[in-house]
PDB file of C-alpha atoms in Angstrom:
ATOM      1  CA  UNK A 123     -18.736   4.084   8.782  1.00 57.00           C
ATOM      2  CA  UNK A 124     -19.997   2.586  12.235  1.00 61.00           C
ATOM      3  CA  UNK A 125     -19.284  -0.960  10.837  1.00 61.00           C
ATOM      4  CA  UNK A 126     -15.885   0.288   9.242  1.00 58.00           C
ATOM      5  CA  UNK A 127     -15.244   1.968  13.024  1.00 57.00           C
ATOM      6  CA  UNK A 128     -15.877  -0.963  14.699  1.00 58.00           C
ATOM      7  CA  UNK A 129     -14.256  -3.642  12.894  1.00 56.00           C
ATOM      8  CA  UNK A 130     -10.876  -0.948  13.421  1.00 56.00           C
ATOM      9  CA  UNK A 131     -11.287  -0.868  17.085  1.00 58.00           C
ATOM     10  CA  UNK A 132     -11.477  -5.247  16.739  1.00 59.00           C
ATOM     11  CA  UNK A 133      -8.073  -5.252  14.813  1.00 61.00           C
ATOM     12  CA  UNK A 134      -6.003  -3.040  17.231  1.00 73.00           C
ATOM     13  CA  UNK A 135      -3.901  -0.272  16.627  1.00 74.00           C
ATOM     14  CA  UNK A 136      -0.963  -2.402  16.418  1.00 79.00           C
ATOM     15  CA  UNK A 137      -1.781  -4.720  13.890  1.00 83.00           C
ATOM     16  CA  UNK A 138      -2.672  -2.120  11.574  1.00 85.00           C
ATOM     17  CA  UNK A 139       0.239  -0.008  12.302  1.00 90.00           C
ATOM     18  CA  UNK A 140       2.021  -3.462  10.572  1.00 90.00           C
ATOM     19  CA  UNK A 141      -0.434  -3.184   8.025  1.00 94.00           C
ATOM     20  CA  UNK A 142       0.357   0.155   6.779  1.00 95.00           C
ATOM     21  CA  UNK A 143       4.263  -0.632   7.478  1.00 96.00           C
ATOM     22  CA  UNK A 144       3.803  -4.243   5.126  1.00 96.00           C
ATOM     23  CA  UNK A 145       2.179  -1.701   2.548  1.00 97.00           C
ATOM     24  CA  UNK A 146       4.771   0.756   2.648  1.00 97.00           C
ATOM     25  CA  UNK A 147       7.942  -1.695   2.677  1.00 97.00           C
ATOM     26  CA  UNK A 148       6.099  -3.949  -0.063  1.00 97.00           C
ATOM     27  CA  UNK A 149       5.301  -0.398  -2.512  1.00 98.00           C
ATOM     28  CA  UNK A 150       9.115   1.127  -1.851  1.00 96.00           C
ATOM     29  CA  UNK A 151      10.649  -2.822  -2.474  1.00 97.00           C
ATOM     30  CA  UNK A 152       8.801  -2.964  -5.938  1.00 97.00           C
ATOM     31  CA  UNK A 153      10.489   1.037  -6.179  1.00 96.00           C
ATOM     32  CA  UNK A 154      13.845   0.024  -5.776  1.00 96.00           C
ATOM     33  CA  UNK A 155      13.790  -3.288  -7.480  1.00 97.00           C
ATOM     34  CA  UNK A 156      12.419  -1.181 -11.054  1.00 97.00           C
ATOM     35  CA  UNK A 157       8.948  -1.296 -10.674  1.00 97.00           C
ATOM     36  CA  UNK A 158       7.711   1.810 -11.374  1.00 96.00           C
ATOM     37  CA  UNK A 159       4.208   1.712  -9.167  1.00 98.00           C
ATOM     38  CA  UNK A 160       1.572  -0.912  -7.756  1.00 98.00           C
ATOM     39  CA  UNK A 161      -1.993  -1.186  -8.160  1.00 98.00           C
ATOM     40  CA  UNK A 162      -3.825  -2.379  -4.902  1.00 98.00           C
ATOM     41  CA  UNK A 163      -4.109  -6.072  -6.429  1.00 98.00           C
ATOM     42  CA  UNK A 164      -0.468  -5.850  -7.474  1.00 98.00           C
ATOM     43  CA  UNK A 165       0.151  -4.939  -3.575  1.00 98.00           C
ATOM     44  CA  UNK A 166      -2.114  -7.893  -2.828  1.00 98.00           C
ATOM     45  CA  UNK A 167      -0.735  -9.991  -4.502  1.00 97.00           C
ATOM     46  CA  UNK A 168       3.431  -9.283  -3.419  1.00 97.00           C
ATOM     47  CA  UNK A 169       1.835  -9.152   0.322  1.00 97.00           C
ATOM     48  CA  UNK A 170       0.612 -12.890  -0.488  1.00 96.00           C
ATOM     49  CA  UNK A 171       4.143 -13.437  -1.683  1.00 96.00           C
ATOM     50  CA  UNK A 172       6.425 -11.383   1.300  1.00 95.00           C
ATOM     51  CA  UNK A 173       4.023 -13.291   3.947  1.00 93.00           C
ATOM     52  CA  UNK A 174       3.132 -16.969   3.287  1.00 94.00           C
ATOM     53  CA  UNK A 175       0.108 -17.844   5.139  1.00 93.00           C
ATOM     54  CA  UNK A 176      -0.765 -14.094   5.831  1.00 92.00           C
ATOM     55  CA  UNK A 177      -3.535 -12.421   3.757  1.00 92.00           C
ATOM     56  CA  UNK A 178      -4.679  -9.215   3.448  1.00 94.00           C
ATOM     57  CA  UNK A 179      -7.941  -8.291   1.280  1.00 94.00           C
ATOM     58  CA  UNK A 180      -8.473  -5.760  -1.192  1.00 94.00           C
ATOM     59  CA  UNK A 181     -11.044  -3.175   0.812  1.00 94.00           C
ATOM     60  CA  UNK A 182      -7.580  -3.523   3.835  1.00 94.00           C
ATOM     61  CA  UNK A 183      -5.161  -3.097   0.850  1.00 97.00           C
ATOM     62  CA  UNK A 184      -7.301  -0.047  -0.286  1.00 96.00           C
ATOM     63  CA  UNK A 185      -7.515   1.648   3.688  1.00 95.00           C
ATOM     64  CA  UNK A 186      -4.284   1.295   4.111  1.00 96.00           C
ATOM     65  CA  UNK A 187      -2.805   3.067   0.582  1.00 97.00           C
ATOM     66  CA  UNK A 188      -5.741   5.881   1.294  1.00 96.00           C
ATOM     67  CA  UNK A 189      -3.676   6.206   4.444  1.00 95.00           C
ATOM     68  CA  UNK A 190      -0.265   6.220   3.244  1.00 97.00           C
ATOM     69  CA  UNK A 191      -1.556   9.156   0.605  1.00 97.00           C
ATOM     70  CA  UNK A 192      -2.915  11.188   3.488  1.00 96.00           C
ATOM     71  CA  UNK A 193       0.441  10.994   5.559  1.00 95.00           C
ATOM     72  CA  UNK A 194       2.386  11.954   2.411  1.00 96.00           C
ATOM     73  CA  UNK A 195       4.423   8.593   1.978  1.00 96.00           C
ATOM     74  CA  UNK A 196       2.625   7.223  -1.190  1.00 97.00           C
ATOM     75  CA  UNK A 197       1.116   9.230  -4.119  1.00 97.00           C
ATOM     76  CA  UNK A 198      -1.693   8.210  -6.926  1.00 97.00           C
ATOM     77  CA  UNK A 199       0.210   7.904 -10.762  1.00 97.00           C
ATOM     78  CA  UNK A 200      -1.460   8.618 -13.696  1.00 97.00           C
ATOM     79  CA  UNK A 201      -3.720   5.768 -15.100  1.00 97.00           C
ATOM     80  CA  UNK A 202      -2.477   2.447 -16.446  1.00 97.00           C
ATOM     81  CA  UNK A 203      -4.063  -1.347 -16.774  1.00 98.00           C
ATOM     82  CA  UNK A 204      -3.554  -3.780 -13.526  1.00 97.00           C
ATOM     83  CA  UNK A 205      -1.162  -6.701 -14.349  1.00 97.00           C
ATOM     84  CA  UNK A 206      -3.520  -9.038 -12.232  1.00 97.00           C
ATOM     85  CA  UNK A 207      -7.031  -7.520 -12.983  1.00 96.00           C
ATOM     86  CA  UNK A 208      -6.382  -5.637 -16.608  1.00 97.00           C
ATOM     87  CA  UNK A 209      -8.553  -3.150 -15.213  1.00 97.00           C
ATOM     88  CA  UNK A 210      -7.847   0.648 -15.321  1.00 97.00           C
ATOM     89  CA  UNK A 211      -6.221   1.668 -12.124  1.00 97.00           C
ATOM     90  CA  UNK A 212      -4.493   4.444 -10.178  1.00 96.00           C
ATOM     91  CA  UNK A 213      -1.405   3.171  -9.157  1.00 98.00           C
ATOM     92  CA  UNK A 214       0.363   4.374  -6.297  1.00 98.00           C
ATOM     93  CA  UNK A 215       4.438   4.747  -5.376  1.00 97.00           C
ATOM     94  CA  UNK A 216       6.299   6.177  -2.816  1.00 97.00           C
ATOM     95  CA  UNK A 217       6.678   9.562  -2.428  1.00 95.00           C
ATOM     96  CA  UNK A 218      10.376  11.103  -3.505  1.00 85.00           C
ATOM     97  CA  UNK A 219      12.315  12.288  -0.686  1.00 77.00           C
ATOM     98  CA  UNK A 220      15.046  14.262  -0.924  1.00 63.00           C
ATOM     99  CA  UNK A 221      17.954  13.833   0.425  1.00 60.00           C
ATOM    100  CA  UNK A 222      19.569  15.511   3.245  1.00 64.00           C
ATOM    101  CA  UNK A 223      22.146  17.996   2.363  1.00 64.00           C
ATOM    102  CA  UNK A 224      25.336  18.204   4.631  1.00 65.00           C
ATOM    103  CA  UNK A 225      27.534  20.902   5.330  1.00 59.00           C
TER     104      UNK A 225
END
């Protein structure tokens, strides 16, 4: 934790802010574009693709999606097999809003 702490207060608020926006806009793109949910190497991977010549690795990836669950913006899906790593996963999506009603 002290090491996890520390390497946090070295990246800045700011940048990881961007990190957990990137996550979110890359995870609701993949939404809207049919894809039903992303497993942390799928998000890897479509981060590697959004960003040419950014990078982002997989314990970042997984920080950031842990945070997204805990502010209620993604959510786990069942199990399936990773595209990139044919490993069982829990992949994660973005949480259904609903809409606002007028009148």
């Amino acid at each position: 934790r002290q090491v996890s702490a520390m390497a946090r207060d070295q990246l800045g608020m700011g940048a990881i802010k961007g990190q957990l926006r990137d996550v979110l806009d890359i995870v609701i793109a993949a939404h809207r574009n049919g894809v039903p949910d992303l497993s942390g190497r799928e998000i890897q991977a479509r981060f590697r693709q959004t960003f040419p010549g950014r990078d982002i690795d997989t314990g970042t990836v997984s920080a950031r999606v842990n945070s997204l669950i805990a502010a209620k913006l993604l959510e786990r899906c069942p199990d399936r097999l990773c595209t990139i790593t044919s490993k069982t996963v829990g992949p994660v999506r973005p949480v259904a809003k609903q809409s606002r009603l007028v009148g």
